Amino acid sequence: MAKVSMREVADRAGVSVGTVSHVVNGSSRVAASTARKVNEAIDELGFVRNAAARQLRSGHSSSLGLVVLDTSNPFFASVAHGARQACDEAGLSLLIGDSGTDEVRESKYVDLFAEQRVNGLLVTPTGSDLSQLESVAGRGTPVMLVDRASRGYALSSVTVDNVAGGRMALDHILAGGCTRPAFIGGPQSLPQVADRLLGARGRAEESGLELPVFGTEELTILAGRNAGEKVVALPDGERPDAVFCANDLLAVGFMQAVLMFSDLRIPDDIAIVGYDDIDYAFSTIVPLTSVRQPAELLGRTAVETLLQENASVSHEHHDREFTPELVVRGSTRPI
Amino acid sequence: MAKVSMREVADRAGVSVGTVSHVVNGSSRVAASTARKVNEAIDELGFVRNAAARQLRSGHSSSLGLVVLDTSNPFFASVAHGARQACDEAGLSLLIGDSGTDEVRESKYVDLFAEQRVNGLLVTPTGSDLSQLESVAGRGTPVMLVDRASRGYALSSVTVDNVAGGRMALDHILAGGCTRPAFIGGPQSLPQVADRLLGARGRAEESGLELPVFGTEELTILAGRNAGEKVVALPDGERPDAVFCANDLLAVGFMQAVLMFSDLRIPDDIAIVGYDDIDYAFSTIVPLTSVRQPAELLGRTAVETLLQENASVSHEHHDREFTPELVVRGSTRPI
DNA sequence: CAACAATATTGAAACGTTTCAATTCATCGT
DNA sequence: ACGATGAATTGAAACGTTTCAATATTGTTG
């Protein structure tokens, strides 16, 4: 119950501390009879190895830190899941910190993990200033940006091409014959949002169209519903005939507003495209067309790339970018 | 970049290691000028405190471990959120492990956290055998069961009364005038599911009614949809006029099946009650009546109770039980 | 200005493991 | 029976902090 160290185990089993260590770590050549004696002593005394001492001596931590924006967003839940799997396979444990888009908390977790001497740190940063991360990386903790490009900072990153995704969404909307598209989303300080808009607007302008923006404060269902209420209240001539939402939560909320507060039909009167393709997108009453991001793969690749970079001698930074994929469902006209 | 310890900082600042420690830990009385010198040295050298050494010496870890069934289930996401907040307030960090209802992985995380000497361990166990947890608790790591009663084991617990919740659901269904209720859910090896059924069935029998069960393998949207397809295919006389689903994900899937594969109206032809009241329940096209569990409060209380027990001398076990609350929405007839 | 109190700083001993060179022990070939 | 060989075990030195008694430095007061 109290303090049981290898010392006590060794005494009880009548061997030296070194031998106990060997037994506990399985590996080394220890006589079967000795191993048995030691294991009995361990059970009898209820010995639990002290990870702090182990790590202090060995210098390793065998864990990775992940700091995400928001665990309750299904997209990040998937990223975490993929990262977890990759860690399992590498025999590492994954410690998760949830910043809740709070820069202070994010910073706290980054420091905590650095002190913990994690083998690496995966971060989706909230703000635009990445200098803390750069400095942490400089002090010996490898950092990998997740879902955020390294633009100008000496950091590695794994991202999905948001500009291409935005373009895809608009491409599909225009191919369906819509002529008055709009963008729903915000805040534009999030690069994810800004880039999706950039790609979408670029494509719209190629067809000689404007792309009006209905801004939101957050990327939540409620924000989407509020935006939807405004849109459906517009007179027929001014109302968009298609909206591209910066993420699926917005799209779900928007759809609710359309169904609750108007007689507009989806997709005939108004088409809706979301982003992320979260599991719930498939579960809305009018199944949602969405730009799918390979969320689990993103998490998995972030871990794997980080481990690779750790293993290699050269300390280059890599920027890995995935391409999103359009998933067409009932909320838009097919082709 | 390489190893920078307090030794190097001390040399650089021209003070002793002890003084550096005092500066780093803020607290003690150190002359302002000395503190400045030390801090400069820290910045110049990029010193990062070694948590392992700190913990080894002090014996404390200032962190809590949480092992949940499934991070991607919004209910558990909320539990984790509540726990995180309570930890923040207590100045602890929360490490999350996701067992994915895999007993082996659960056991791995429990061991990992025990070796880490966490101040406490919050676990929602997958299986029925809690002896590993009891033994870990006996070896000095306080354990708190979350959303799982301690029945027979010498462990503390924080739960929500599932029997009462089940009864509530049926009560509401019967008050709405339904006469052929059914239960959707499984596996019954999960105490959460079994207890909800128990409460519901008890209430049904008081009104002289049967409560047929449509079993599911998992508590997911897809499983709910499959169950729903079976139910709507039944002939008019045999089909339930109300279903109580073991959780909201099932209810959402069930609702989809009703809307996609039948002309039945909700709630007039078939009423639906879910469980958990996750955020998405409010977001389904027919807003879902659900038995709300105070998920965040559950997580918060688990942490707070654990810390209280740690602080007290007596090592009693506490079982704290909350009562759920019915939230009536459009998927059932009001009163 | 001496004596004392209050405040700053130092030094060194843990904390519990891993690791590796050194030592002991058993086995085998000749 | 005797080294030689290899396997099993031991001992002790780190790892980098915290902590606390001891010491040094200042400031205050009669």
XYZ file of C-alpha atoms (C1' of nucleotides) in Angstrom:
730
model
C 0.000 0.000 0.000
C 2.680 2.410 1.016
C 5.981 2.705 -0.818
C 7.040 -0.510 -2.449
C 10.155 -0.126 -4.545
C 12.387 -2.583 -6.300
C 14.472 -2.529 -3.153
C 11.754 -4.259 -1.128
C 11.004 -6.686 -3.923
C 14.666 -7.561 -4.215
C 14.989 -8.182 -0.485
C 11.902 -10.329 -0.395
C 13.025 -12.414 -3.350
C 16.585 -12.612 -2.107
C 18.126 -11.078 -5.217
C 19.632 -7.748 -6.197
C 17.800 -4.703 -7.442
C 19.398 -5.092 -10.852
C 17.877 -8.512 -11.243
C 14.433 -7.256 -10.373
C 14.805 -4.622 -13.040
C 15.745 -7.275 -15.554
C 12.733 -9.364 -14.650
C 10.355 -6.442 -14.814
C 11.630 -5.496 -18.247
C 11.284 -9.035 -19.508
C 14.070 -8.814 -21.999
C 17.315 -9.904 -20.422
C 18.508 -13.389 -19.652
C 17.294 -14.318 -16.228
C 16.961 -17.857 -14.961
C 13.359 -19.039 -14.983
C 13.474 -19.920 -11.303
C 14.739 -16.480 -10.351
C 12.107 -14.810 -12.465
C 9.435 -16.813 -10.686
C 10.676 -15.850 -7.260
C 10.780 -12.204 -8.230
C 7.317 -12.235 -9.742
C 5.937 -13.816 -6.605
C 7.498 -11.112 -4.495
C 6.049 -8.477 -6.803
C 2.570 -9.894 -6.439
C 2.816 -10.320 -2.701
C 4.034 -6.795 -2.125
C 1.896 -5.147 -4.795
C 4.855 -3.498 -6.485
C 4.090 -0.923 -9.173
C 6.982 0.392 -11.202
C 7.646 4.102 -10.818
C 7.435 5.688 -14.246
C 9.141 8.898 -13.137
C 12.292 7.156 -11.988
C 12.280 4.985 -15.061
C 12.019 7.930 -17.347
C 14.495 10.041 -15.452
C 17.119 7.382 -15.774
C 16.369 6.279 -19.297
C 15.599 9.699 -20.712
C 12.664 8.351 -22.695
C 8.990 8.902 -22.133
C 7.374 6.688 -24.769
C 4.432 9.011 -25.130
C 3.203 11.634 -27.541
C 1.224 14.759 -26.790
C -1.732 15.940 -28.819
C -3.303 19.366 -28.337
C -6.532 19.842 -30.253
C -8.929 22.726 -30.669
C -12.006 20.981 -29.441
C -12.534 17.344 -28.552
C -16.267 17.563 -28.931
C -16.014 18.430 -32.616
C -16.363 15.083 -34.394
C -13.681 16.044 -36.896
C -11.073 16.398 -34.187
C -12.376 13.336 -32.424
C -11.552 11.443 -35.616
C -8.115 13.015 -35.890
C -7.430 11.953 -32.321
C -8.645 8.463 -33.085
C -6.277 8.078 -36.017
C -3.394 9.413 -33.973
C -4.234 7.012 -31.191
C -4.156 4.057 -33.518
C -0.788 5.001 -34.936
C 0.559 5.431 -31.421
C -0.760 2.048 -30.367
C 1.047 0.455 -33.260
C 4.273 2.216 -32.332
C 3.911 1.197 -28.695
C 3.470 4.771 -27.544
C 0.734 6.222 -25.445
C -1.068 9.335 -26.545
C -1.841 12.070 -24.083
C -4.572 14.424 -25.166
C -4.984 18.041 -24.208
C -8.065 20.011 -25.201
C -7.391 23.703 -25.676
C -11.001 24.631 -26.335
C -9.658 27.292 -28.739
C -8.173 29.036 -25.713
C -4.639 30.200 -26.414
C -3.683 30.252 -22.764
C -4.750 26.701 -22.166
C -3.083 25.613 -25.368
C 0.142 27.151 -24.182
C -0.225 25.458 -20.801
C -0.550 22.046 -22.376
C 2.381 22.641 -24.684
C 4.588 23.481 -21.716
C 3.293 20.565 -19.711
C 4.050 18.110 -22.490
C 7.466 19.625 -23.087
C 8.338 19.204 -19.407
C 7.024 15.690 -19.661
C 9.661 15.132 -22.347
C 7.144 13.620 -24.745
C 8.658 12.119 -27.848
C 6.751 14.621 -29.890
C 3.975 17.143 -29.876
C 1.053 17.346 -32.283
C -0.728 20.681 -32.211
C -3.602 22.347 -33.982
C -2.880 25.918 -32.954
C -5.627 28.369 -32.115
C -3.913 31.648 -32.785
C -1.697 32.896 -35.557
C 1.470 33.313 -33.532
C 3.393 30.067 -33.591
C 6.544 31.361 -31.972
C 6.032 29.420 -28.739
C 5.850 26.244 -30.758
C 8.917 27.175 -32.743
C 10.789 27.821 -29.540
C 9.655 24.558 -27.969
C 10.783 22.761 -31.089
C 14.110 24.546 -30.823
C 14.489 23.279 -27.274
C 14.307 19.705 -28.356
C 10.656 18.675 -28.485
C 9.701 17.838 -32.065
C 6.527 19.636 -33.069
C 4.078 18.741 -35.816
C 1.275 21.043 -36.882
C -1.987 19.272 -37.552
C -4.538 20.778 -39.914
C -2.485 23.956 -40.039
C 0.194 24.910 -42.539
C 3.624 25.952 -41.288
C 3.753 29.039 -43.509
C 6.920 30.805 -42.616
C 7.607 28.937 -39.402
C 10.280 26.285 -39.133
C 7.834 23.528 -38.288
C 6.543 20.401 -39.945
C 2.901 20.083 -40.842
C 0.200 17.753 -42.039
C -2.750 19.413 -43.702
C -5.616 19.012 -46.097
C -5.776 21.398 -49.027
C -8.541 23.752 -47.978
C -8.290 25.894 -51.085
C -8.841 22.852 -53.281
C -11.710 21.760 -51.056
C -13.440 25.100 -51.397
C -12.998 24.991 -55.145
C -14.461 21.478 -55.266
C -17.546 22.536 -53.384
C -18.207 25.439 -55.721
C -17.436 23.352 -58.763
C -20.111 20.893 -57.756
C -22.611 23.597 -56.947
C -22.119 25.284 -60.314
C -22.224 21.963 -62.172
C -25.658 21.439 -60.641
C -26.843 24.543 -62.390
C -26.961 26.891 -59.441
C -26.270 30.517 -60.271
C -26.436 32.314 -56.933
C -24.074 30.561 -54.536
C -23.140 31.900 -51.100
C -20.633 31.087 -48.399
C -21.579 30.520 -44.750
C -18.816 30.576 -42.175
C -16.348 32.280 -39.902
C -14.372 33.544 -38.151
C -12.004 34.237 -40.993
C -9.103 34.371 -38.579
C -9.127 30.588 -38.759
C -7.006 29.675 -41.767
C -9.210 26.681 -42.395
C -12.175 28.962 -42.990
C -10.278 31.617 -44.915
C -8.759 29.098 -47.320
C -12.017 27.338 -48.045
C -13.545 30.677 -48.903
C -10.546 31.567 -51.041
C -10.857 28.433 -53.133
C -14.601 28.764 -53.463
C -14.483 32.421 -54.421
C -11.776 31.742 -56.985
C -13.939 29.165 -58.704
C -17.016 31.382 -58.569
C -15.196 34.269 -60.169
C -14.006 32.062 -62.997
C -17.675 31.686 -63.865
C -18.182 35.386 -63.486
C -20.102 35.053 -60.229
C -19.893 36.833 -56.913
C -19.709 34.790 -53.724
C -21.473 36.676 -50.934
C -20.466 35.702 -47.387
C -22.763 35.204 -44.418
C -20.331 35.369 -41.523
C -20.568 33.360 -38.308
C -18.807 33.685 -34.969
C -18.324 29.987 -34.465
C -18.440 26.736 -36.349
C -21.422 25.296 -34.506
C -24.890 24.006 -35.285
C -26.453 26.977 -33.573
C -24.427 29.457 -35.609
C -25.523 27.646 -38.751
C -29.139 27.839 -37.760
C -28.894 31.553 -37.121
C -27.303 32.123 -40.493
C -29.987 29.968 -42.091
C -32.771 32.023 -40.571
C -31.328 35.138 -42.151
C -30.921 33.529 -45.537
C -34.382 32.041 -45.823
C -35.883 35.374 -44.869
C -34.452 36.989 -48.011
C -36.807 37.669 -50.937
C -36.812 35.186 -53.774
C -34.660 37.196 -56.127
C -31.876 37.814 -53.631
C -31.768 34.500 -51.854
C -28.889 32.166 -52.751
C -29.882 28.983 -54.532
C -26.927 27.149 -53.004
C -24.771 27.557 -49.902
C -21.333 26.264 -49.105
C -20.864 25.957 -45.340
C -17.411 26.099 -43.799
C -18.104 22.908 -41.873
C -20.765 20.281 -41.361
C -22.017 21.592 -38.054
C -22.911 24.854 -39.750
C -24.526 22.951 -42.589
C -26.649 20.881 -40.219
C -27.858 24.009 -38.467
C -28.512 25.737 -41.770
C -30.543 22.806 -42.972
C -32.677 22.897 -39.850
C -33.439 26.538 -40.397
C -34.482 25.897 -43.979
C -36.782 23.053 -42.964
C -38.223 24.769 -39.920
C -38.629 28.310 -41.145
C -39.414 27.994 -44.841
C -41.072 25.857 -47.453
C -37.969 25.739 -49.583
C -37.054 22.324 -50.833
C -33.555 20.885 -50.546
C -31.864 20.708 -52.982
C -34.329 22.052 -55.557
C -34.796 25.509 -54.106
C -31.593 25.633 -52.163
C -28.653 23.257 -52.248
C -26.320 22.757 -49.276
C -22.696 21.633 -49.185
C -20.853 21.027 -45.941
C -17.237 20.353 -45.033
C -15.562 17.520 -43.077
C -18.064 14.759 -43.761
C -18.516 13.910 -40.110
C -20.533 10.802 -39.270
C -23.570 12.859 -38.408
C -23.617 14.408 -41.899
C -24.922 11.152 -43.220
C -27.548 11.184 -40.490
C -29.337 14.404 -41.254
C -32.801 14.099 -42.678
C -31.638 15.263 -46.069
C -28.278 13.560 -46.233
C -25.575 16.135 -46.581
C -23.239 16.574 -49.508
C -19.869 17.333 -47.992
C -16.185 17.776 -48.722
C -14.592 14.884 -46.940
C -11.324 15.311 -45.117
C -9.380 12.195 -44.266
C -9.507 12.971 -40.565
C -8.189 9.709 -39.174
C -5.515 9.569 -41.808
C -4.500 13.074 -40.873
C -3.940 12.052 -37.275
C -2.219 8.851 -38.251
C 0.087 10.540 -40.743
C 0.978 13.253 -38.275
C 2.178 10.628 -35.819
C 3.991 8.548 -38.389
C 5.752 11.506 -39.972
C 6.810 12.778 -36.590
C 8.299 9.425 -35.670
C 10.087 9.219 -38.994
C 11.607 12.646 -38.552
C 12.672 11.692 -35.044
C 14.390 8.613 -36.372
C 16.231 10.359 -39.186
C 19.444 12.213 -38.535
C 18.675 15.213 -40.658
C 16.279 17.571 -39.010
C 14.385 18.659 -42.065
C 10.825 19.834 -41.846
C 8.196 18.171 -43.949
C 4.895 19.558 -45.130
C 2.471 16.846 -46.063
C -0.748 17.876 -47.751
C -3.768 15.723 -48.505
C -6.468 16.405 -51.030
C -10.083 16.358 -49.908
C -12.817 14.507 -51.725
C -16.364 15.466 -52.555
C -19.089 13.168 -51.253
C -22.353 13.803 -53.065
C -25.618 13.131 -51.240
C -29.180 14.379 -51.295
C -28.616 17.958 -50.271
C -27.381 18.873 -53.761
C -28.472 17.958 -57.244
C -26.410 15.084 -58.609
C -23.890 16.336 -61.195
C 19.123 22.074 -27.746
C 20.734 19.171 -25.992
C 20.576 18.613 -22.246
C 20.091 21.760 -20.272
C 19.580 21.116 -16.592
C 19.400 23.371 -13.587
C 23.115 22.750 -13.198
C 23.901 24.672 -16.393
C 21.454 27.416 -15.538
C 22.973 27.760 -12.086
C 26.495 28.004 -13.476
C 25.479 30.556 -16.034
C 23.676 32.706 -13.506
C 26.415 32.274 -10.937
C 24.143 30.813 -8.278
C 23.469 27.402 -6.788
C 21.108 24.777 -8.093
C 18.880 25.198 -5.081
C 18.351 28.841 -5.914
C 17.402 28.018 -9.478
C 14.827 25.609 -8.155
C 13.400 28.286 -5.928
C 13.154 30.712 -8.806
C 11.521 28.183 -11.084
C 8.932 27.359 -8.467
C 8.182 31.000 -7.855
C 7.170 30.579 -4.279
C 10.178 31.057 -2.075
C 11.876 34.251 -1.078
C 14.496 35.069 -3.630
C 15.980 38.487 -4.193
C 14.535 40.171 -7.253
C 17.945 40.716 -8.776
C 18.861 37.065 -8.397
C 15.582 35.967 -9.909
C 16.244 38.193 -12.892
C 19.688 36.759 -13.480
C 18.347 33.241 -13.245
C 15.480 33.907 -15.605
C 17.843 35.399 -18.133
C 20.019 32.316 -17.965
C 16.948 30.118 -18.411
C 15.933 31.995 -21.526
C 19.384 32.058 -22.995
C 19.925 28.362 -22.499
C 16.373 27.265 -23.277
C 15.993 25.378 -20.048
C 12.910 23.176 -19.704
C 12.226 21.631 -16.325
C 12.318 17.856 -16.244
C 8.980 16.612 -14.983
C 10.260 13.119 -14.288
C 12.944 14.273 -11.895
C 10.556 16.693 -10.291
C 8.006 14.001 -9.697
C 10.487 11.400 -8.591
C 11.765 13.661 -5.907
C 8.466 15.143 -4.801
C 6.395 11.990 -5.133
C 3.508 13.885 -6.648
C 2.299 13.920 -10.211
C -0.406 16.584 -10.221
C -2.394 14.772 -12.836
C -5.456 12.598 -13.052
C -6.147 9.733 -15.416
C -9.448 9.209 -17.177
C -10.252 6.038 -19.095
C -13.457 6.232 -21.086
C -15.352 3.794 -23.264
C -15.385 5.858 -26.393
C -14.297 9.437 -26.933
C -16.341 9.828 -30.069
C -19.601 9.274 -28.206
C -20.802 12.790 -27.379
C -21.949 11.681 -23.941
C -18.450 10.673 -22.942
C -17.030 13.733 -24.626
C -19.167 15.767 -22.245
C -18.104 13.720 -19.242
C -14.496 14.330 -20.184
C -15.201 18.026 -20.581
C -16.643 18.296 -17.104
C -13.744 16.373 -15.637
C -11.307 18.611 -17.450
C -12.881 21.741 -16.037
C -12.755 20.417 -12.493
C -9.114 19.473 -13.001
C -8.277 22.892 -14.342
C -9.759 24.463 -11.251
C -7.758 22.166 -9.009
C -4.569 22.872 -10.936
C -4.301 19.319 -12.187
C -3.929 18.108 -15.708
C -6.163 15.415 -17.055
C -4.762 12.609 -19.132
C -7.301 10.794 -21.248
C -7.176 7.201 -22.388
C -9.745 5.817 -24.803
C -10.412 2.129 -24.312
C -12.772 1.824 -27.266
C -14.671 -0.776 -25.207
C -11.601 -3.000 -25.472
C -10.802 -4.605 -22.136
C -7.168 -5.146 -23.001
C -6.597 -1.545 -23.911
C -8.482 -0.417 -20.846
C -6.226 -2.537 -18.685
C -3.161 -1.124 -20.430
C -4.171 2.440 -19.688
C -4.974 1.623 -16.088
C -1.489 0.189 -15.601
C 0.128 3.083 -17.417
C -1.604 5.638 -15.239
C -0.830 3.672 -12.079
C 2.874 3.633 -12.988
C 2.592 7.326 -13.712
C 1.475 7.714 -10.086
C -1.514 9.798 -11.059
C -3.341 11.334 -8.125
C -6.383 9.355 -9.097
C -7.987 7.278 -11.776
C -11.459 7.734 -13.237
C -12.680 4.713 -15.136
C -15.796 3.668 -16.989
C -15.108 -0.053 -17.157
C -15.984 -2.129 -20.182
C -16.280 -5.567 -18.665
C -17.919 -6.863 -15.528
C -14.759 -7.926 -13.723
C -13.471 -5.025 -11.713
C -10.814 -6.912 -9.799
C -7.906 -5.218 -11.591
C -9.292 -1.877 -10.514
C -9.795 -3.064 -6.971
C -6.232 -4.273 -6.877
C -4.863 -1.035 -8.317
C -6.849 0.851 -5.714
C -5.386 -1.418 -3.061
C -1.914 -0.573 -4.266
C -2.379 3.075 -3.587
C -3.996 4.648 -6.665
C -7.442 5.949 -5.769
C -10.026 4.747 -8.263
C -13.402 6.233 -9.057
C -15.960 4.490 -11.216
C -17.741 6.794 -13.619
C -21.200 5.914 -14.914
C -20.893 2.496 -13.328
C -21.996 1.364 -9.882
C -19.514 -0.295 -7.557
C -21.891 -3.147 -6.659
C -19.927 -5.453 -4.449
C -16.512 -3.984 -5.179
C -14.667 -1.815 -2.718
C -14.613 1.203 -5.019
C -16.185 4.623 -5.115
C -18.564 5.546 -7.868
C -20.481 8.364 -9.476
C -23.525 7.323 -11.453
C -26.853 8.388 -12.824
C -29.872 6.316 -11.826
C -30.545 4.321 -14.973
C -33.490 2.466 -13.509
C -35.211 5.731 -12.690
C -34.361 7.032 -16.160
C -35.948 4.043 -17.823
C -39.031 4.413 -15.701
C -39.272 8.100 -16.606
C -39.151 7.355 -20.284
C -41.936 4.819 -20.076
C -43.966 7.014 -17.785
C -43.900 9.755 -20.370
C -44.714 7.398 -23.215
C -47.708 5.961 -21.383
C -48.919 9.395 -20.305
C -48.992 10.304 -23.982
C -51.535 7.564 -24.519
C -49.323 5.006 -26.212
C -50.286 1.424 -25.561
C -47.683 -0.629 -27.410
C -44.246 0.536 -26.268
C -41.014 -1.234 -27.166
C -37.384 -1.042 -26.112
C -34.507 -0.653 -28.576
C -31.000 -1.348 -27.352
C -28.151 -3.619 -26.397
C -25.921 -5.317 -25.566
C -27.483 -6.098 -22.235
C -24.086 -6.895 -20.799
C -23.699 -3.154 -20.381
C -25.242 -2.313 -17.026
C -26.350 1.034 -18.407
C -28.538 -0.710 -20.971
C -29.791 -3.444 -18.654
C -30.828 -0.981 -15.967
C -32.673 1.316 -18.329
C -34.605 -1.660 -19.596
C -35.306 -2.800 -16.051
C -36.818 0.527 -15.074
C -38.826 0.782 -18.255
C -40.157 -2.733 -18.045
C -41.111 -2.265 -14.408
C -43.203 0.761 -15.280
C -44.785 -0.974 -18.260
C -45.832 -3.924 -16.175
C -47.461 -1.691 -13.631
C -49.810 -0.702 -16.421
C -50.238 -4.317 -17.396
C -48.182 -3.975 -20.562
C -45.416 -6.060 -22.076
C -42.221 -4.352 -23.185
C -40.823 -6.190 -26.199
C -37.103 -5.692 -26.861
C -35.432 -5.116 -30.210
C -31.830 -5.910 -29.440
C -28.799 -4.177 -30.939
C -25.110 -5.054 -30.944
C -23.895 -1.535 -30.409
C -25.133 1.855 -29.343
C -24.627 3.555 -32.692
C -26.666 5.416 -35.280
C -26.301 2.569 -37.714
C -27.552 -0.001 -35.226
C -30.565 2.226 -34.553
C -31.314 2.483 -38.229
C -31.196 -1.267 -38.655
C -33.539 -1.756 -35.730
C -35.822 0.899 -37.174
C -36.047 -0.836 -40.524
C -37.267 -3.971 -38.811
C -39.805 -2.136 -36.736
C -41.411 -0.136 -39.531
C -41.724 -3.282 -41.610
C -44.097 -4.796 -39.043
C -47.823 -4.863 -39.845
C -49.975 -2.168 -38.289
C -51.367 -4.240 -35.479
C -48.010 -5.512 -34.265
C -45.913 -2.414 -34.644
C -45.081 -0.479 -31.489
C -46.615 2.972 -31.239
C -43.674 4.193 -29.165
C -40.050 3.196 -28.745
C -37.623 3.878 -25.957
C -34.053 3.770 -27.265
C -31.155 2.980 -24.931
C -29.290 6.055 -26.132
C -29.653 9.000 -28.483
C -27.495 7.603 -31.241
C -29.868 4.673 -31.554
C -32.820 7.049 -31.471
C -31.364 9.191 -34.245
C -30.828 6.134 -36.410
C -34.273 4.834 -35.618
C -35.816 8.127 -36.592
C -34.027 8.077 -39.911
C -35.385 4.649 -40.689
C -38.906 5.769 -39.882
C -38.633 8.823 -42.111
C -36.851 7.081 -44.961
C -38.630 3.753 -45.096
C -42.179 4.505 -44.035
C -44.920 7.092 -44.085
C -45.375 6.931 -40.362
C -45.576 10.277 -38.664
C -43.573 11.151 -35.583
C -44.959 11.274 -32.933
C -48.492 10.536 -34.044
C -47.926 7.082 -35.455
C -44.778 6.319 -33.527
C -43.195 8.223 -30.672
C -39.476 8.099 -29.940
C -37.613 8.660 -26.700
C -33.839 8.673 -26.513
C -31.339 8.734 -23.676
C -28.428 11.087 -22.830
C -29.758 14.243 -24.469
C -26.623 14.826 -26.488
C -26.334 18.119 -28.355
C -27.266 16.494 -31.616
C -30.585 15.294 -30.165
C -31.827 18.821 -30.405
C -30.633 18.938 -33.988
C -32.548 16.082 -35.512
C -35.286 17.035 -37.889
C -37.943 16.013 -35.414
C -36.329 17.201 -32.210
C -35.802 14.275 -29.908
C -37.413 13.749 -26.542
C -34.673 12.354 -24.351
C -33.728 11.433 -20.805
C -31.007 13.879 -19.954
C -28.007 12.787 -17.963
C -25.912 15.500 -16.359
C -22.820 14.398 -18.272
C -20.527 17.289 -17.463
C -21.636 17.271 -13.854
C -20.875 13.575 -13.728
C -17.291 14.169 -14.815
C -16.887 17.153 -12.558
C -18.304 15.368 -9.523
C -16.133 12.336 -10.134
C -13.040 14.509 -9.995
C -14.178 16.527 -7.005
C -15.221 13.497 -4.979
C -11.965 11.781 -5.744
C -9.972 14.762 -4.564
C -12.055 15.013 -1.408
C -11.501 11.375 -0.588
C -7.797 11.833 -1.204
C -7.726 14.728 1.202
C -9.625 12.997 3.974
C -7.877 10.617 6.322
C -10.586 7.985 6.381
C -10.543 5.883 3.287
C -14.254 5.357 2.923
C -15.837 4.727 -0.418
C -18.617 6.933 -1.597
C -21.366 6.172 -4.074
C -22.874 9.288 -5.521
C -25.956 8.920 -7.670
C -27.661 11.553 -9.774
C -31.192 11.518 -11.043
C -31.819 12.006 -14.742
C -34.376 14.399 -16.130
C -36.853 14.066 -18.960
C -36.575 16.623 -21.754
C -39.721 16.661 -23.858
C -39.489 17.663 -27.508
C -41.299 16.978 -30.735
C -40.675 13.258 -31.062
C -43.323 12.482 -28.429
C -46.789 13.867 -27.722
C -46.649 16.492 -24.991
C -48.060 15.102 -21.727
C 28.690 49.867 16.774
C 27.488 45.514 18.613
C 24.051 42.211 18.722
C 20.335 40.250 16.892
C 16.644 39.314 13.689
C 15.166 38.658 9.243
C 16.157 37.466 4.711
C 18.956 35.085 0.897
C 21.639 31.581 -0.579
C 24.049 27.251 -0.473
C 25.146 22.173 -0.274
C 24.070 17.780 -0.190
C 21.031 14.089 0.530
C 17.389 11.709 -1.165
C 13.739 9.890 -4.809
C 13.596 4.652 -7.682
C 14.952 3.219 -11.654
C 18.288 1.617 -15.627
C 22.616 0.202 -17.230
C 26.963 -1.823 -17.704
C 31.221 -3.379 -16.198
C 32.560 -6.669 -12.978
C 31.878 -10.872 -10.670
C 30.182 -15.381 -9.642
C 28.495 -19.737 -11.087
C 27.765 -23.703 -13.743
C 29.023 -26.435 -17.862
C 31.836 -28.473 -21.204
C 35.753 -30.149 -23.993
C 40.043 -32.071 -23.757
C 40.570 -32.298 -13.306
C 41.358 -27.732 -15.338
C 40.932 -23.848 -17.869
C 37.818 -21.873 -21.069
C 33.338 -20.427 -22.253
C 29.085 -18.542 -21.611
C 25.145 -17.501 -18.702
C 23.280 -15.411 -14.596
C 23.721 -12.117 -11.142
C 25.493 -8.184 -8.657
C 26.925 -3.340 -7.359
C 27.113 1.113 -7.941
C 26.922 5.116 -10.624
C 24.094 8.115 -12.857
C 19.505 10.750 -14.216
C 17.683 16.165 -12.526
C 14.980 17.723 -9.342
C 13.230 19.164 -4.455
C 13.977 20.065 0.234
C 15.845 21.511 4.455
C 19.265 22.366 7.646
C 23.132 25.223 7.652
C 25.436 29.247 6.377
C 25.984 33.949 4.563
C 24.218 38.445 3.974
C 21.677 42.232 5.039
C 18.992 45.433 7.886
C 17.456 47.174 12.430
C 17.657 48.629 17.040
C 19.251 49.999 21.576
